[in-house]
PDB file of C-alpha atoms in Angstrom:
ATOM      1  CA  GLU U  10      -0.170  -0.001  -0.067  1.00 64.00           C
ATOM      2  CA  ALA U  11       1.684   3.391  -0.887  1.00 79.00           C
ATOM      3  CA  GLY U  12       1.852   5.876   1.932  1.00 92.00           C
ATOM      4  CA  VAL U  13       1.115   9.385   2.053  1.00 95.00           C
ATOM      5  CA  ALA U  14       3.043  11.563  -0.519  1.00 96.00           C
ATOM      6  CA  GLN U  15       4.118  14.935  -0.400  1.00 97.00           C
ATOM      7  CA  SER U  16       6.156  17.241  -2.748  1.00 96.00           C
ATOM      8  CA  PRO U  17       8.418  19.216  -2.956  1.00 97.00           C
ATOM      9  CA  ARG U  18      10.588  17.526  -0.408  1.00 95.00           C
ATOM     10  CA  TYR U  19      12.699  20.564   0.134  1.00 96.00           C
ATOM     11  CA  LYS U  20      11.748  24.565  -0.785  1.00 97.00           C
ATOM     12  CA  ILE U  21      13.927  27.549  -0.195  1.00 98.00           C
ATOM     13  CA  ILE U  22      12.131  31.024  -0.498  1.00 97.00           C
ATOM     14  CA  GLU U  23      12.815  34.652   0.071  1.00 97.00           C
ATOM     15  CA  LYS U  24      10.447  36.383   2.699  1.00 96.00           C
ATOM     16  CA  ARG U  25       7.351  37.659   1.255  1.00 96.00           C
ATOM     17  CA  GLN U  26       7.239  35.185  -1.311  1.00 97.00           C
ATOM     18  CA  SER U  27       4.550  32.814  -1.718  1.00 97.00           C
ATOM     19  CA  VAL U  28       4.906  28.879  -1.635  1.00 98.00           C
ATOM     20  CA  ALA U  29       2.652  25.904  -1.986  1.00 98.00           C
ATOM     21  CA  PHE U  30       2.831  22.266  -0.801  1.00 98.00           C
ATOM     22  CA  TRP U  31       1.114  19.206  -2.204  1.00 97.00           C
ATOM     23  CA  CYS U  32      -0.300  16.108  -0.681  1.00 97.00           C
ATOM     24  CA  ASN U  33      -1.633  13.209  -1.665  1.00 96.00           C
ATOM     25  CA  PRO U  34      -3.019  10.951   0.970  1.00 96.00           C
ATOM     26  CA  ILE U  35      -3.309   7.125   1.253  1.00 95.00           C
ATOM     27  CA  SER U  36      -6.092   5.892  -1.212  1.00 93.00           C
ATOM     28  CA  GLY U  37      -9.583   5.815   0.483  1.00 91.00           C
ATOM     29  CA  HIS U  38      -8.399   7.704   3.632  1.00 93.00           C
ATOM     30  CA  ALA U  39     -11.430  10.206   4.435  1.00 92.00           C
ATOM     31  CA  THR U  40      -9.192  12.657   7.008  1.00 92.00           C
ATOM     32  CA  LEU U  41      -6.197  14.710   5.724  1.00 94.00           C
ATOM     33  CA  TYR U  42      -4.220  16.909   8.309  1.00 95.00           C
ATOM     34  CA  TRP U  43      -1.775  19.227   7.925  1.00 97.00           C
ATOM     35  CA  TYR U  44       0.991  19.915  10.739  1.00 96.00           C
ATOM     36  CA  GLN U  45       3.633  22.340  11.068  1.00 97.00           C
ATOM     37  CA  GLN U  46       6.789  21.207  12.777  1.00 95.00           C
ATOM     38  CA  ILE U  47       9.329  23.648  14.111  1.00 95.00           C
ATOM     39  CA  LEU U  48      12.739  22.579  14.446  1.00 91.00           C
ATOM     40  CA  GLY U  49      13.207  21.188  18.424  1.00 88.00           C
ATOM     41  CA  GLN U  50       9.085  20.902  18.665  1.00 91.00           C
ATOM     42  CA  GLY U  51       6.293  18.378  17.801  1.00 92.00           C
ATOM     43  CA  PRO U  52       4.076  18.680  15.046  1.00 94.00           C
ATOM     44  CA  LYS U  53       1.366  21.302  15.507  1.00 94.00           C
ATOM     45  CA  LEU U  54      -2.107  21.003  13.361  1.00 94.00           C
ATOM     46  CA  LEU U  55      -2.700  23.817  11.140  1.00 96.00           C
ATOM     47  CA  ILE U  56      -5.909  22.185   9.481  1.00 95.00           C
ATOM     48  CA  GLN U  57      -7.968  19.213   9.314  1.00 93.00           C
ATOM     49  CA  PHE U  58     -10.146  18.336   6.441  1.00 93.00           C
ATOM     50  CA  GLN U  59     -12.936  15.300   6.563  1.00 91.00           C
ATOM     51  CA  ASN U  60     -13.548  14.378   2.880  1.00 86.00           C
ATOM     52  CA  ASN U  61     -13.480  17.911   1.421  1.00 82.00           C
ATOM     53  CA  GLY U  62     -14.938  19.844   4.384  1.00 90.00           C
ATOM     54  CA  VAL U  63     -12.803  21.375   7.044  1.00 92.00           C
ATOM     55  CA  VAL U  64     -13.135  20.555  10.666  1.00 90.00           C
ATOM     56  CA  ASP U  65     -10.668  22.463  12.462  1.00 90.00           C
ATOM     57  CA  ASP U  66      -8.583  25.354  11.308  1.00 93.00           C
ATOM     58  CA  SER U  67      -8.598  26.991  14.635  1.00 91.00           C
ATOM     59  CA  GLN U  68      -4.578  26.896  14.616  1.00 91.00           C
ATOM     60  CA  LEU U  69      -3.914  28.040  10.816  1.00 95.00           C
ATOM     61  CA  PRO U  70      -2.784  31.799  10.462  1.00 94.00           C
ATOM     62  CA  LYS U  71      -5.518  32.685   7.892  1.00 94.00           C
ATOM     63  CA  ASP U  72      -3.877  35.861   7.101  1.00 95.00           C
ATOM     64  CA  ARG U  73      -1.291  34.140   5.324  1.00 97.00           C
ATOM     65  CA  PHE U  74      -1.854  30.336   5.216  1.00 97.00           C
ATOM     66  CA  SER U  75      -4.869  28.852   2.962  1.00 97.00           C
ATOM     67  CA  ALA U  76      -5.830  25.213   2.050  1.00 97.00           C
ATOM     68  CA  GLU U  77      -7.755  23.005   0.111  1.00 95.00           C
ATOM     69  CA  ARG U  78      -8.800  19.684  -0.496  1.00 94.00           C
ATOM     70  CA  LEU U  79     -10.508  19.414  -3.704  1.00 82.00           C
ATOM     71  CA  LYS U  80     -12.871  16.462  -4.523  1.00 84.00           C
ATOM     72  CA  GLY U  81     -12.043  15.077  -1.393  1.00 83.00           C
ATOM     73  CA  VAL U  82      -8.387  13.583  -2.373  1.00 91.00           C
ATOM     74  CA  ASP U  83      -5.343  15.616  -2.779  1.00 95.00           C
ATOM     75  CA  SER U  84      -4.665  18.788  -0.720  1.00 97.00           C
ATOM     76  CA  THR U  85      -2.589  21.789  -1.022  1.00 97.00           C
ATOM     77  CA  LEU U  86      -1.343  24.254   1.643  1.00 98.00           C
ATOM     78  CA  LYS U  87      -0.050  27.824   0.714  1.00 98.00           C
ATOM     79  CA  ILE U  88       1.818  30.641   2.214  1.00 97.00           C
ATOM     80  CA  GLN U  89       1.664  34.277   1.159  1.00 96.00           C
ATOM     81  CA  PRO U  90       3.338  36.053   1.781  1.00 96.00           C
ATOM     82  CA  ALA U  91       6.097  33.953   3.818  1.00 97.00           C
ATOM     83  CA  LYS U  92       7.767  35.226   6.808  1.00 97.00           C
ATOM     84  CA  LEU U  93      11.162  33.915   8.492  1.00 97.00           C
ATOM     85  CA  GLU U  94       9.230  32.169  11.026  1.00 96.00           C
ATOM     86  CA  ASP U  95       7.487  30.008   8.899  1.00 97.00           C
ATOM     87  CA  SER U  96      10.375  28.004   8.227  1.00 97.00           C
ATOM     88  CA  ALA U  97       9.542  24.637   9.315  1.00 97.00           C
ATOM     89  CA  VAL U  98       8.876  21.189   8.365  1.00 95.00           C
ATOM     90  CA  TYR U  99       5.313  20.590   6.708  1.00 97.00           C
ATOM     91  CA  LEU U 100       3.960  17.362   7.547  1.00 96.00           C
ATOM     92  CA  CYS U 101       0.803  15.788   5.965  1.00 96.00           C
ATOM     93  CA  ALA U 102      -1.143  13.153   7.322  1.00 95.00           C
ATOM     94  CA  SER U 103      -3.989  10.915   6.509  1.00 94.00           C
ATOM     95  CA  SER U 104      -6.635   8.599   8.561  1.00 92.00           C
ATOM     96  CA  LEU U 105      -9.077   6.038   7.213  1.00 90.00           C
ATOM     97  CA  GLY U 106     -12.353   7.162   9.033  1.00 79.00           C
ATOM     98  CA  THR U 107     -13.938   9.964  10.585  1.00 74.00           C
ATOM     99  CA  SER U 108     -14.091   8.761  14.003  1.00 73.00           C
ATOM    100  CA  GLY U 109     -11.922  11.816  15.375  1.00 72.00           C
ATOM    101  CA  ARG U 110      -9.349  11.170  18.101  1.00 76.00           C
ATOM    102  CA  ARG U 111      -9.268   7.411  17.884  1.00 80.00           C
ATOM    103  CA  GLU U 112      -7.916   7.492  14.368  1.00 84.00           C
ATOM    104  CA  THR U 113      -4.554   6.517  13.745  1.00 89.00           C
ATOM    105  CA  GLN U 114      -3.052   9.188  11.481  1.00 92.00           C
ATOM    106  CA  TYR U 115      -0.172   8.077   8.861  1.00 93.00           C
ATOM    107  CA  PHE U 116       2.132  10.925   8.037  1.00 94.00           C
ATOM    108  CA  GLY U 117       3.907  11.644   4.867  1.00 95.00           C
ATOM    109  CA  PRO U 118       7.734  12.494   4.487  1.00 94.00           C
ATOM    110  CA  GLY U 119       7.421  16.351   4.885  1.00 95.00           C
ATOM    111  CA  THR U 120       8.352  19.412   2.903  1.00 96.00           C
ATOM    112  CA  ARG U 121      11.300  21.347   4.630  1.00 95.00           C
ATOM    113  CA  LEU U 122      10.717  24.754   4.025  1.00 97.00           C
ATOM    114  CA  LEU U 123      13.369  27.413   4.607  1.00 97.00           C
ATOM    115  CA  VAL U 124      12.550  31.200   4.423  1.00 97.00           C
ATOM    116  CA  LEU U 125      15.518  33.490   4.033  1.00 97.00           C
TER     117      LEU U 125
ATOM    118  CA  ALA T  16      -6.672  22.082  27.617  1.00 78.00           C
ATOM    119  CA  GLN T  17      -4.734  18.870  26.903  1.00 82.00           C
ATOM    120  CA  SER T  18      -1.027  18.918  27.221  1.00 88.00           C
ATOM    121  CA  VAL T  19       1.772  16.108  27.350  1.00 94.00           C
ATOM    122  CA  ALA T  20       5.112  16.384  28.646  1.00 95.00           C
ATOM    123  CA  GLN T  21       8.237  14.531  27.622  1.00 97.00           C
ATOM    124  CA  PRO T  22      10.502  15.404  30.432  1.00 95.00           C
ATOM    125  CA  GLU T  23      13.779  13.754  28.776  1.00 96.00           C
ATOM    126  CA  ASP T  24      14.977  15.655  25.590  1.00 96.00           C
ATOM    127  CA  GLN T  25      17.561  12.793  25.068  1.00 97.00           C
ATOM    128  CA  VAL T  26      17.960   9.238  26.315  1.00 98.00           C
ATOM    129  CA  ASN T  27      21.130   7.059  25.732  1.00 98.00           C
ATOM    130  CA  VAL T  28      21.035   3.458  26.252  1.00 98.00           C
ATOM    131  CA  ALA T  29      23.199   0.577  25.849  1.00 98.00           C
ATOM    132  CA  GLU T  30      22.500  -1.915  22.857  1.00 97.00           C
ATOM    133  CA  GLY T  31      20.776  -4.942  24.437  1.00 97.00           C
ATOM    134  CA  ASN T  32      19.610  -3.154  27.634  1.00 98.00           C
ATOM    135  CA  PRO T  33      15.966  -2.382  28.040  1.00 97.00           C
ATOM    136  CA  LEU T  34      14.943   1.348  27.475  1.00 97.00           C
ATOM    137  CA  THR T  35      12.092   3.375  28.457  1.00 97.00           C
ATOM    138  CA  VAL T  36      11.025   6.718  27.209  1.00 98.00           C
ATOM    139  CA  LYS T  37       8.817   8.844  29.478  1.00 98.00           C
ATOM    140  CA  CYS T  38       5.262  10.777  28.569  1.00 98.00           C
ATOM    141  CA  THR T  39       2.995  12.188  31.211  1.00 97.00           C
ATOM    142  CA  TYR T  40      -0.561  14.150  30.025  1.00 94.00           C
ATOM    143  CA  SER T  41      -2.843  16.391  31.046  1.00 92.00           C
ATOM    144  CA  VAL T  42      -6.528  16.082  29.766  1.00 88.00           C
ATOM    145  CA  SER T  43     -10.016  16.487  30.337  1.00 84.00           C
ATOM    146  CA  GLY T  44     -11.979  13.388  30.353  1.00 85.00           C
ATOM    147  CA  ASN T  45     -10.701   9.823  29.128  1.00 87.00           C
ATOM    148  CA  PRO T  46      -7.197  10.339  27.113  1.00 89.00           C
ATOM    149  CA  TYR T  47      -6.627   8.731  23.960  1.00 92.00           C
ATOM    150  CA  LEU T  48      -2.744   8.233  23.806  1.00 94.00           C
ATOM    151  CA  PHE T  49      -0.386   7.366  20.957  1.00 95.00           C
ATOM    152  CA  TRP T  50       3.315   7.126  20.603  1.00 97.00           C
ATOM    153  CA  TYR T  51       5.111   8.127  17.188  1.00 97.00           C
ATOM    154  CA  VAL T  52       8.785   7.654  16.030  1.00 97.00           C
ATOM    155  CA  GLN T  53      10.704   9.824  13.384  1.00 94.00           C
ATOM    156  CA  TYR T  54      13.661   9.014  11.716  1.00 90.00           C
ATOM    157  CA  PRO T  55      16.112  11.429  10.137  1.00 83.00           C
ATOM    158  CA  ASN T  56      14.140  12.963   6.808  1.00 77.00           C
ATOM    159  CA  ARG T  57      11.322  10.831   7.272  1.00 79.00           C
ATOM    160  CA  GLY T  58       7.633  11.452   8.635  1.00 84.00           C
ATOM    161  CA  LEU T  59       6.185  10.163  11.793  1.00 92.00           C
ATOM    162  CA  GLN T  60       5.656   6.190  12.048  1.00 94.00           C
ATOM    163  CA  PHE T  61       3.054   5.022  14.250  1.00 94.00           C
ATOM    164  CA  LEU T  62       4.219   2.849  17.046  1.00 96.00           C
ATOM    165  CA  LEU T  63       1.061   2.081  19.153  1.00 96.00           C
ATOM    166  CA  LYS T  64      -2.020   3.529  20.841  1.00 94.00           C
ATOM    167  CA  TYR T  65      -4.061   3.352  24.018  1.00 94.00           C
ATOM    168  CA  ILE T  66      -7.895   3.799  23.246  1.00 90.00           C
ATOM    169  CA  THR T  67      -9.509   1.402  26.094  1.00 85.00           C
ATOM    170  CA  GLY T  68      -9.081  -2.009  27.623  1.00 85.00           C
ATOM    171  CA  ASP T  69      -5.806  -3.558  28.729  1.00 88.00           C
ATOM    172  CA  ASN T  70      -3.327  -0.744  30.224  1.00 91.00           C
ATOM    173  CA  LEU T  71      -0.520  -2.888  28.479  1.00 95.00           C
ATOM    174  CA  VAL T  72      -0.202  -2.041  24.767  1.00 96.00           C
ATOM    175  CA  LYS T  73       1.771  -3.967  22.731  1.00 96.00           C
ATOM    176  CA  GLY T  74       2.808  -2.055  19.281  1.00 94.00           C
ATOM    177  CA  SER T  75       5.216  -2.317  16.379  1.00 91.00           C
ATOM    178  CA  TYR T  76       9.132  -3.387  16.430  1.00 92.00           C
ATOM    179  CA  GLY T  77       8.899  -4.911  19.979  1.00 95.00           C
ATOM    180  CA  PHE T  78       7.667  -1.812  21.455  1.00 97.00           C
ATOM    181  CA  GLU T  79       5.075  -1.567  24.248  1.00 97.00           C
ATOM    182  CA  ALA T  80       3.477   1.301  26.569  1.00 97.00           C
ATOM    183  CA  GLU T  81       1.634   0.977  29.859  1.00 95.00           C
ATOM    184  CA  PHE T  82      -1.072   3.240  30.494  1.00 95.00           C
ATOM    185  CA  ASN T  83      -1.158   4.321  34.252  1.00 95.00           C
ATOM    186  CA  LYS T  84      -4.468   6.348  34.903  1.00 93.00           C
ATOM    187  CA  SER T  85      -3.204   7.505  38.401  1.00 93.00           C
ATOM    188  CA  GLN T  86       0.134   8.780  37.459  1.00 95.00           C
ATOM    189  CA  THR T  87      -1.200  10.197  33.980  1.00 95.00           C
ATOM    190  CA  SER T  88       1.784   8.390  32.351  1.00 96.00           C
ATOM    191  CA  PHE T  89       2.205   6.583  29.368  1.00 97.00           C
ATOM    192  CA  HIS T  90       5.894   5.360  29.253  1.00 98.00           C
ATOM    193  CA  LEU T  91       7.167   3.612  26.151  1.00 98.00           C
ATOM    194  CA  LYS T  92       9.457   0.603  26.579  1.00 98.00           C
ATOM    195  CA  LYS T  93      11.309  -2.096  24.957  1.00 97.00           C
ATOM    196  CA  PRO T  94      13.097  -5.239  26.715  1.00 97.00           C
ATOM    197  CA  SER T  95      16.158  -4.815  24.490  1.00 97.00           C
ATOM    198  CA  ALA T  96      17.231  -2.030  22.760  1.00 97.00           C
ATOM    199  CA  LEU T  97      18.736  -2.126  19.036  1.00 97.00           C
ATOM    200  CA  VAL T  98      21.113   0.326  17.555  1.00 96.00           C
ATOM    201  CA  SER T  99      18.267   0.961  14.852  1.00 94.00           C
ATOM    202  CA  ASP T 100      16.016   1.943  17.381  1.00 96.00           C
ATOM    203  CA  SER T 101      17.843   5.366  17.460  1.00 96.00           C
ATOM    204  CA  ALA T 102      15.522   8.060  16.552  1.00 96.00           C
ATOM    205  CA  LEU T 103      13.077  10.828  17.824  1.00 96.00           C
ATOM    206  CA  TYR T 104      10.094   9.785  19.798  1.00 98.00           C
ATOM    207  CA  PHE T 105       6.721  11.581  20.121  1.00 97.00           C
ATOM    208  CA  CYS T 106       3.880  10.839  22.676  1.00 97.00           C
ATOM    209  CA  ALA T 107       0.623  12.532  21.547  1.00 95.00           C
ATOM    210  CA  VAL T 108      -2.579  12.715  23.556  1.00 92.00           C
ATOM    211  CA  SER T 109      -6.415  13.477  22.470  1.00 86.00           C
ATOM    212  CA  GLU T 110      -8.989  14.462  24.893  1.00 80.00           C
ATOM    213  CA  THR T 111     -12.554  14.078  25.247  1.00 75.00           C
ATOM    214  CA  GLY T 112     -14.124  16.072  22.670  1.00 72.00           C
ATOM    215  CA  ALA T 113     -11.134  16.842  20.661  1.00 73.00           C
ATOM    216  CA  ASN T 114     -10.890  15.747  16.903  1.00 72.00           C
ATOM    217  CA  ASN T 115      -7.154  15.786  16.817  1.00 79.00           C
ATOM    218  CA  LEU T 116      -3.632  15.096  18.427  1.00 88.00           C
ATOM    219  CA  PHE T 117      -1.487  17.216  20.529  1.00 91.00           C
ATOM    220  CA  PHE T 118       2.086  16.271  20.693  1.00 94.00           C
ATOM    221  CA  GLY T 119       5.029  16.538  22.980  1.00 95.00           C
ATOM    222  CA  THR T 120       8.191  18.000  21.940  1.00 95.00           C
ATOM    223  CA  GLY T 121       9.819  14.583  21.575  1.00 96.00           C
ATOM    224  CA  THR T 122      12.536  12.627  22.929  1.00 97.00           C
ATOM    225  CA  ARG T 123      15.711  11.683  21.229  1.00 97.00           C
ATOM    226  CA  LEU T 124      16.578   8.045  21.838  1.00 97.00           C
ATOM    227  CA  THR T 125      20.444   7.148  21.178  1.00 97.00           C
ATOM    228  CA  VAL T 126      21.294   3.443  21.605  1.00 97.00           C
ATOM    229  CA  ILE T 127      25.027   2.847  21.853  1.00 97.00           C
ATOM    230  CA  PRO T 128      26.630  -0.348  20.397  1.00 95.00           C
TER     231      PRO T 128
END
């Protein structure tokens, strides 16, 4: 079974530029998550989708971050404009069902973003 | 509000010795508890979870964890450490009413040959 796919793996941009990350979850997984992992910290949830609807985006900085999950499959996360403090690894995860907190999440390899 | 603490940033253990990675939590209601492992330049891999039932949970690669409600702990254990177990380990918790996980800051495990 193929895992969660993410691209690109690495990205370097200047501050105030825009950047987009792509995620393809495990086939058939209904729930998709985007996390931000700053160096030395645990992952922090940015947004959670169930199918193509948003369940939780309370931690998403909406003035600069946006995300969508069209057709309930792939998802993109965008940052516009980027700030230095956005330097982090962006992890995508998916889970099979919609049972919330009991679901096991499966993570992709992440996209490492460096903002200069 | 839910929180999780991993009191040790670094744990060193000799190969073949038992290992323990500590985790304590604070939640409202009944906790759901998870352990994940992260290898360099890779995403998090699921090891095990406690939802309900037996307090001793067995997971992947010979790892196990014991849920202790009175001590609000969920320590990760393995009877005999391998060099390949060297990685970053994350404990995560979800409280009643939450839809998602809250992660600790991670513990770096180094197994010394």
